[in-house]
Amino acid sequence: MNRMPFIICETTGDWAAILGPLLPPSISLIETRRLDEVWERLQGATAAIVALELTLERADEIQAALRRLGDEFPQTVPMVFSTRSLAAWEEVVREAGAVHFVSSTRRIGEVVDLVRRRAASAIGEALHGNEAPSLEDQILGSLPWGD
């Protein structure tokens, strides 16, 4: 089984460090520091999750990137990570295309749940076309030796 890419574009590496040990083996965590690297990593990916770090300095760039993800890579699941001080930006980034917004590492469980659901959905699509995956397929897909 191919592992689904989870691309995190952030300046510090903090989110990736927290998420790495919590992700299922069916996810391949890819850290980037620049948006250019995100576009390179998405080439040829049939499904991916992309998390972008929102900072005030990069707000316009992140909004443009979210729109580009929706236009050029509609199979991706875009989300935004930020700090609590930027929590008011949630509506803005959701309008630009983010499906999820997290402004605190305390809410990391939400991200892990979303990633697990998306991975299970991708496994089901690969095994059964557009049918929803059975519980057995979801469990088998999440096992470490499922690769």
JSON list of C-alpha atoms in Angstrom, two decimals:
[
{"chain": "A", "resi": 1, "resn": "MET", "atom": "CA", "xyz": [0.00, 0.00, 0.00]},
{"chain": "A", "resi": 2, "resn": "ASN", "atom": "CA", "xyz": [1.25, 3.48, -0.80]},
{"chain": "A", "resi": 3, "resn": "ARG", "atom": "CA", "xyz": [1.50, 5.84, 2.11]},
{"chain": "A", "resi": 4, "resn": "MET", "atom": "CA", "xyz": [-0.51, 9.07, 1.93]},
{"chain": "A", "resi": 5, "resn": "PRO", "atom": "CA", "xyz": [1.69, 12.18, 2.09]},
{"chain": "A", "resi": 6, "resn": "PHE", "atom": "CA", "xyz": [1.03, 14.66, 4.90]},
{"chain": "A", "resi": 7, "resn": "ILE", "atom": "CA", "xyz": [2.99, 17.76, 3.94]},
{"chain": "A", "resi": 8, "resn": "ILE", "atom": "CA", "xyz": [3.55, 20.31, 6.69]},
{"chain": "A", "resi": 9, "resn": "CYS", "atom": "CA", "xyz": [4.96, 23.66, 5.62]},
{"chain": "A", "resi": 10, "resn": "GLU", "atom": "CA", "xyz": [6.11, 25.55, 8.70]},
{"chain": "A", "resi": 11, "resn": "THR", "atom": "CA", "xyz": [9.02, 27.68, 9.79]},
{"chain": "A", "resi": 12, "resn": "THR", "atom": "CA", "xyz": [9.93, 25.94, 13.07]},
{"chain": "A", "resi": 13, "resn": "GLY", "atom": "CA", "xyz": [9.17, 22.23, 12.80]},
{"chain": "A", "resi": 14, "resn": "ASP", "atom": "CA", "xyz": [7.13, 22.30, 16.01]},
{"chain": "A", "resi": 15, "resn": "TRP", "atom": "CA", "xyz": [3.87, 20.97, 14.55]},
{"chain": "A", "resi": 16, "resn": "ALA", "atom": "CA", "xyz": [5.63, 18.15, 12.69]},
{"chain": "A", "resi": 17, "resn": "ALA", "atom": "CA", "xyz": [7.52, 17.15, 15.84]},
{"chain": "A", "resi": 18, "resn": "ILE", "atom": "CA", "xyz": [4.28, 16.90, 17.80]},
{"chain": "A", "resi": 19, "resn": "LEU", "atom": "CA", "xyz": [2.33, 15.10, 15.08]},
{"chain": "A", "resi": 20, "resn": "GLY", "atom": "CA", "xyz": [4.97, 12.63, 13.89]},
{"chain": "A", "resi": 21, "resn": "PRO", "atom": "CA", "xyz": [4.61, 10.04, 16.68]},
{"chain": "A", "resi": 22, "resn": "LEU", "atom": "CA", "xyz": [0.80, 10.27, 16.65]},
{"chain": "A", "resi": 23, "resn": "LEU", "atom": "CA", "xyz": [0.21, 9.52, 12.97]},
{"chain": "A", "resi": 24, "resn": "PRO", "atom": "CA", "xyz": [-0.78, 6.09, 11.65]},
{"chain": "A", "resi": 25, "resn": "PRO", "atom": "CA", "xyz": [1.78, 4.15, 9.61]},
{"chain": "A", "resi": 26, "resn": "SER", "atom": "CA", "xyz": [-0.28, 4.73, 6.46]},
{"chain": "A", "resi": 27, "resn": "ILE", "atom": "CA", "xyz": [0.78, 8.40, 6.55]},
{"chain": "A", "resi": 28, "resn": "SER", "atom": "CA", "xyz": [4.12, 9.70, 5.31]},
{"chain": "A", "resi": 29, "resn": "LEU", "atom": "CA", "xyz": [5.00, 12.93, 7.14]},
{"chain": "A", "resi": 30, "resn": "ILE", "atom": "CA", "xyz": [6.91, 15.38, 4.94]},
{"chain": "A", "resi": 31, "resn": "GLU", "atom": "CA", "xyz": [8.28, 18.60, 6.43]},
{"chain": "A", "resi": 32, "resn": "THR", "atom": "CA", "xyz": [8.98, 21.65, 4.29]},
{"chain": "A", "resi": 33, "resn": "ARG", "atom": "CA", "xyz": [9.98, 25.19, 5.10]},
{"chain": "A", "resi": 34, "resn": "ARG", "atom": "CA", "xyz": [9.03, 26.86, 1.81]},
{"chain": "A", "resi": 35, "resn": "LEU", "atom": "CA", "xyz": [5.86, 26.78, -0.27]},
{"chain": "A", "resi": 36, "resn": "ASP", "atom": "CA", "xyz": [7.90, 25.97, -3.40]},
{"chain": "A", "resi": 37, "resn": "GLU", "atom": "CA", "xyz": [8.69, 22.61, -1.82]},
{"chain": "A", "resi": 38, "resn": "VAL", "atom": "CA", "xyz": [4.98, 21.92, -1.26]},
{"chain": "A", "resi": 39, "resn": "TRP", "atom": "CA", "xyz": [4.24, 22.23, -4.98]},
{"chain": "A", "resi": 40, "resn": "GLU", "atom": "CA", "xyz": [7.16, 19.93, -5.81]},
{"chain": "A", "resi": 41, "resn": "ARG", "atom": "CA", "xyz": [5.97, 17.29, -3.33]},
{"chain": "A", "resi": 42, "resn": "LEU", "atom": "CA", "xyz": [2.42, 17.38, -4.67]},
{"chain": "A", "resi": 43, "resn": "GLN", "atom": "CA", "xyz": [3.45, 16.54, -8.22]},
{"chain": "A", "resi": 44, "resn": "GLY", "atom": "CA", "xyz": [2.17, 13.06, -8.96]},
{"chain": "A", "resi": 45, "resn": "ALA", "atom": "CA", "xyz": [0.36, 12.65, -5.63]},
{"chain": "A", "resi": 46, "resn": "THR", "atom": "CA", "xyz": [-3.14, 11.25, -6.06]},
{"chain": "A", "resi": 47, "resn": "ALA", "atom": "CA", "xyz": [-4.17, 12.27, -2.55]},
{"chain": "A", "resi": 48, "resn": "ALA", "atom": "CA", "xyz": [-2.41, 14.32, 0.11]},
{"chain": "A", "resi": 49, "resn": "ILE", "atom": "CA", "xyz": [-2.96, 16.35, 3.22]},
{"chain": "A", "resi": 50, "resn": "VAL", "atom": "CA", "xyz": [-1.29, 19.75, 3.29]},
{"chain": "A", "resi": 51, "resn": "ALA", "atom": "CA", "xyz": [-0.89, 21.85, 6.44]},
{"chain": "A", "resi": 52, "resn": "LEU", "atom": "CA", "xyz": [0.33, 25.41, 6.11]},
{"chain": "A", "resi": 53, "resn": "GLU", "atom": "CA", "xyz": [1.54, 27.55, 8.98]},
{"chain": "A", "resi": 54, "resn": "LEU", "atom": "CA", "xyz": [-0.16, 30.93, 9.16]},
{"chain": "A", "resi": 55, "resn": "THR", "atom": "CA", "xyz": [1.86, 33.91, 10.36]},
{"chain": "A", "resi": 56, "resn": "LEU", "atom": "CA", "xyz": [1.03, 37.58, 9.94]},
{"chain": "A", "resi": 57, "resn": "GLU", "atom": "CA", "xyz": [4.04, 38.01, 7.67]},
{"chain": "A", "resi": 58, "resn": "ARG", "atom": "CA", "xyz": [2.84, 35.23, 5.36]},
{"chain": "A", "resi": 59, "resn": "ALA", "atom": "CA", "xyz": [-0.94, 35.72, 5.57]},
{"chain": "A", "resi": 60, "resn": "ASP", "atom": "CA", "xyz": [-1.39, 36.81, 1.95]},
{"chain": "A", "resi": 61, "resn": "GLU", "atom": "CA", "xyz": [0.94, 34.09, 0.71]},
{"chain": "A", "resi": 62, "resn": "ILE", "atom": "CA", "xyz": [-0.93, 31.41, 2.68]},
{"chain": "A", "resi": 63, "resn": "GLN", "atom": "CA", "xyz": [-4.32, 32.57, 1.38]},
{"chain": "A", "resi": 64, "resn": "ALA", "atom": "CA", "xyz": [-3.01, 32.44, -2.19]},
{"chain": "A", "resi": 65, "resn": "ALA", "atom": "CA", "xyz": [-1.55, 28.98, -1.55]},
{"chain": "A", "resi": 66, "resn": "LEU", "atom": "CA", "xyz": [-4.90, 27.71, -0.25]},
{"chain": "A", "resi": 67, "resn": "ARG", "atom": "CA", "xyz": [-6.63, 28.95, -3.38]},
{"chain": "A", "resi": 68, "resn": "ARG", "atom": "CA", "xyz": [-3.96, 27.34, -5.55]},
{"chain": "A", "resi": 69, "resn": "LEU", "atom": "CA", "xyz": [-4.38, 24.03, -3.72]},
{"chain": "A", "resi": 70, "resn": "GLY", "atom": "CA", "xyz": [-8.11, 24.12, -4.47]},
{"chain": "A", "resi": 71, "resn": "ASP", "atom": "CA", "xyz": [-7.57, 25.01, -8.12]},
{"chain": "A", "resi": 72, "resn": "GLU", "atom": "CA", "xyz": [-4.57, 22.86, -9.04]},
{"chain": "A", "resi": 73, "resn": "PHE", "atom": "CA", "xyz": [-4.69, 20.06, -6.47]},
{"chain": "A", "resi": 74, "resn": "PRO", "atom": "CA", "xyz": [-8.36, 19.46, -5.64]},
{"chain": "A", "resi": 75, "resn": "GLN", "atom": "CA", "xyz": [-7.55, 16.01, -4.24]},
{"chain": "A", "resi": 76, "resn": "THR", "atom": "CA", "xyz": [-5.65, 17.56, -1.32]},
{"chain": "A", "resi": 77, "resn": "VAL", "atom": "CA", "xyz": [-7.01, 18.22, 2.14]},
{"chain": "A", "resi": 78, "resn": "PRO", "atom": "CA", "xyz": [-5.70, 21.68, 3.08]},
{"chain": "A", "resi": 79, "resn": "MET", "atom": "CA", "xyz": [-5.47, 22.78, 6.70]},
{"chain": "A", "resi": 80, "resn": "VAL", "atom": "CA", "xyz": [-3.88, 25.68, 8.53]},
{"chain": "A", "resi": 81, "resn": "PHE", "atom": "CA", "xyz": [-1.85, 25.70, 11.74]},
{"chain": "A", "resi": 82, "resn": "SER", "atom": "CA", "xyz": [-1.41, 28.90, 13.69]},
{"chain": "A", "resi": 83, "resn": "THR", "atom": "CA", "xyz": [-0.99, 30.40, 17.13]},
{"chain": "A", "resi": 84, "resn": "ARG", "atom": "CA", "xyz": [-3.80, 31.41, 19.45]},
{"chain": "A", "resi": 85, "resn": "SER", "atom": "CA", "xyz": [-3.08, 35.07, 18.71]},
{"chain": "A", "resi": 86, "resn": "LEU", "atom": "CA", "xyz": [-4.22, 34.48, 15.11]},
{"chain": "A", "resi": 87, "resn": "ALA", "atom": "CA", "xyz": [-7.37, 32.49, 15.95]},
{"chain": "A", "resi": 88, "resn": "ALA", "atom": "CA", "xyz": [-9.52, 35.28, 14.47]},
{"chain": "A", "resi": 89, "resn": "TRP", "atom": "CA", "xyz": [-8.14, 34.36, 11.03]},
{"chain": "A", "resi": 90, "resn": "GLU", "atom": "CA", "xyz": [-10.07, 31.08, 10.94]},
{"chain": "A", "resi": 91, "resn": "GLU", "atom": "CA", "xyz": [-12.93, 32.40, 8.78]},
{"chain": "A", "resi": 92, "resn": "VAL", "atom": "CA", "xyz": [-10.51, 34.04, 6.36]},
{"chain": "A", "resi": 93, "resn": "VAL", "atom": "CA", "xyz": [-8.46, 30.89, 5.75]},
{"chain": "A", "resi": 94, "resn": "ARG", "atom": "CA", "xyz": [-11.55, 28.69, 5.57]},
{"chain": "A", "resi": 95, "resn": "GLU", "atom": "CA", "xyz": [-12.93, 31.01, 2.89]},
{"chain": "A", "resi": 96, "resn": "ALA", "atom": "CA", "xyz": [-9.65, 30.65, 1.03]},
{"chain": "A", "resi": 97, "resn": "GLY", "atom": "CA", "xyz": [-10.03, 26.86, 1.09]},
{"chain": "A", "resi": 98, "resn": "ALA", "atom": "CA", "xyz": [-8.80, 25.40, 4.39]},
{"chain": "A", "resi": 99, "resn": "VAL", "atom": "CA", "xyz": [-10.92, 22.47, 5.59]},
{"chain": "A", "resi": 100, "resn": "HIS", "atom": "CA", "xyz": [-9.50, 22.70, 9.09]},
{"chain": "A", "resi": 101, "resn": "PHE", "atom": "CA", "xyz": [-7.88, 25.39, 11.23]},
{"chain": "A", "resi": 102, "resn": "VAL", "atom": "CA", "xyz": [-5.94, 24.76, 14.44]},
{"chain": "A", "resi": 103, "resn": "SER", "atom": "CA", "xyz": [-4.60, 27.58, 16.58]},
{"chain": "A", "resi": 104, "resn": "SER", "atom": "CA", "xyz": [-3.33, 25.55, 19.51]},
{"chain": "A", "resi": 105, "resn": "THR", "atom": "CA", "xyz": [-1.29, 22.39, 19.92]},
{"chain": "A", "resi": 106, "resn": "ARG", "atom": "CA", "xyz": [-3.85, 21.40, 22.55]},
{"chain": "A", "resi": 107, "resn": "ARG", "atom": "CA", "xyz": [-6.19, 20.61, 19.66]},
{"chain": "A", "resi": 108, "resn": "ILE", "atom": "CA", "xyz": [-3.73, 18.25, 17.98]},
{"chain": "A", "resi": 109, "resn": "GLY", "atom": "CA", "xyz": [-6.14, 15.34, 18.49]},
{"chain": "A", "resi": 110, "resn": "GLU", "atom": "CA", "xyz": [-8.50, 16.94, 15.96]},
{"chain": "A", "resi": 111, "resn": "VAL", "atom": "CA", "xyz": [-5.74, 16.91, 13.37]},
{"chain": "A", "resi": 112, "resn": "VAL", "atom": "CA", "xyz": [-4.84, 13.28, 14.06]},
{"chain": "A", "resi": 113, "resn": "ASP", "atom": "CA", "xyz": [-8.52, 12.27, 13.79]},
{"chain": "A", "resi": 114, "resn": "LEU", "atom": "CA", "xyz": [-8.91, 14.10, 10.49]},
{"chain": "A", "resi": 115, "resn": "VAL", "atom": "CA", "xyz": [-5.75, 12.52, 9.10]},
{"chain": "A", "resi": 116, "resn": "ARG", "atom": "CA", "xyz": [-6.87, 9.03, 10.18]},
{"chain": "A", "resi": 117, "resn": "ARG", "atom": "CA", "xyz": [-10.29, 9.51, 8.57]},
{"chain": "A", "resi": 118, "resn": "ARG", "atom": "CA", "xyz": [-8.75, 10.76, 5.34]},
{"chain": "A", "resi": 119, "resn": "ALA", "atom": "CA", "xyz": [-6.28, 7.88, 5.22]},
{"chain": "A", "resi": 120, "resn": "ALA", "atom": "CA", "xyz": [-9.08, 5.36, 5.84]},
{"chain": "A", "resi": 121, "resn": "SER", "atom": "CA", "xyz": [-11.15, 7.00, 3.11]},
{"chain": "A", "resi": 122, "resn": "ALA", "atom": "CA", "xyz": [-8.25, 6.85, 0.64]},
{"chain": "A", "resi": 123, "resn": "ILE", "atom": "CA", "xyz": [-7.67, 3.17, 1.48]},
{"chain": "A", "resi": 124, "resn": "GLY", "atom": "CA", "xyz": [-11.33, 2.46, 0.84]},
{"chain": "A", "resi": 125, "resn": "GLU", "atom": "CA", "xyz": [-11.30, 4.33, -2.45]},
{"chain": "A", "resi": 126, "resn": "ALA", "atom": "CA", "xyz": [-8.23, 2.41, -3.57]},
{"chain": "A", "resi": 127, "resn": "LEU", "atom": "CA", "xyz": [-9.74, -0.95, -2.60]},
{"chain": "A", "resi": 128, "resn": "HIS", "atom": "CA", "xyz": [-13.35, -0.41, -3.63]},
{"chain": "A", "resi": 129, "resn": "GLY", "atom": "CA", "xyz": [-13.54, 2.52, -5.99]},
{"chain": "A", "resi": 130, "resn": "ASN", "atom": "CA", "xyz": [-16.01, 5.04, -4.56]},
{"chain": "A", "resi": 131, "resn": "GLU", "atom": "CA", "xyz": [-17.52, 2.64, -1.99]},
{"chain": "A", "resi": 132, "resn": "ALA", "atom": "CA", "xyz": [-16.94, 3.42, 1.66]},
{"chain": "A", "resi": 133, "resn": "PRO", "atom": "CA", "xyz": [-14.33, 1.11, 3.18]},
{"chain": "A", "resi": 134, "resn": "SER", "atom": "CA", "xyz": [-15.50, -1.65, 5.46]},
{"chain": "A", "resi": 135, "resn": "LEU", "atom": "CA", "xyz": [-14.42, -1.59, 9.08]},
{"chain": "A", "resi": 136, "resn": "GLU", "atom": "CA", "xyz": [-12.17, -4.57, 8.37]},
{"chain": "A", "resi": 137, "resn": "ASP", "atom": "CA", "xyz": [-10.43, -2.74, 5.50]},
{"chain": "A", "resi": 138, "resn": "GLN", "atom": "CA", "xyz": [-9.94, 0.34, 7.68]},
{"chain": "A", "resi": 139, "resn": "ILE", "atom": "CA", "xyz": [-8.37, -1.75, 10.45]},
{"chain": "A", "resi": 140, "resn": "LEU", "atom": "CA", "xyz": [-6.16, -3.71, 8.05]},
{"chain": "A", "resi": 141, "resn": "GLY", "atom": "CA", "xyz": [-5.06, -0.46, 6.39]},
{"chain": "A", "resi": 142, "resn": "SER", "atom": "CA", "xyz": [-4.00, 1.01, 9.70]},
{"chain": "A", "resi": 143, "resn": "LEU", "atom": "CA", "xyz": [-1.79, -1.91, 10.71]},
{"chain": "A", "resi": 144, "resn": "PRO", "atom": "CA", "xyz": [1.97, -1.28, 10.59]},
{"chain": "A", "resi": 145, "resn": "TRP", "atom": "CA", "xyz": [2.55, -4.18, 8.24]},
{"chain": "A", "resi": 146, "resn": "GLY", "atom": "CA", "xyz": [-0.16, -2.94, 5.86]},
{"chain": "A", "resi": 147, "resn": "ASP", "atom": "CA", "xyz": [2.49, -1.24, 3.67]}
]
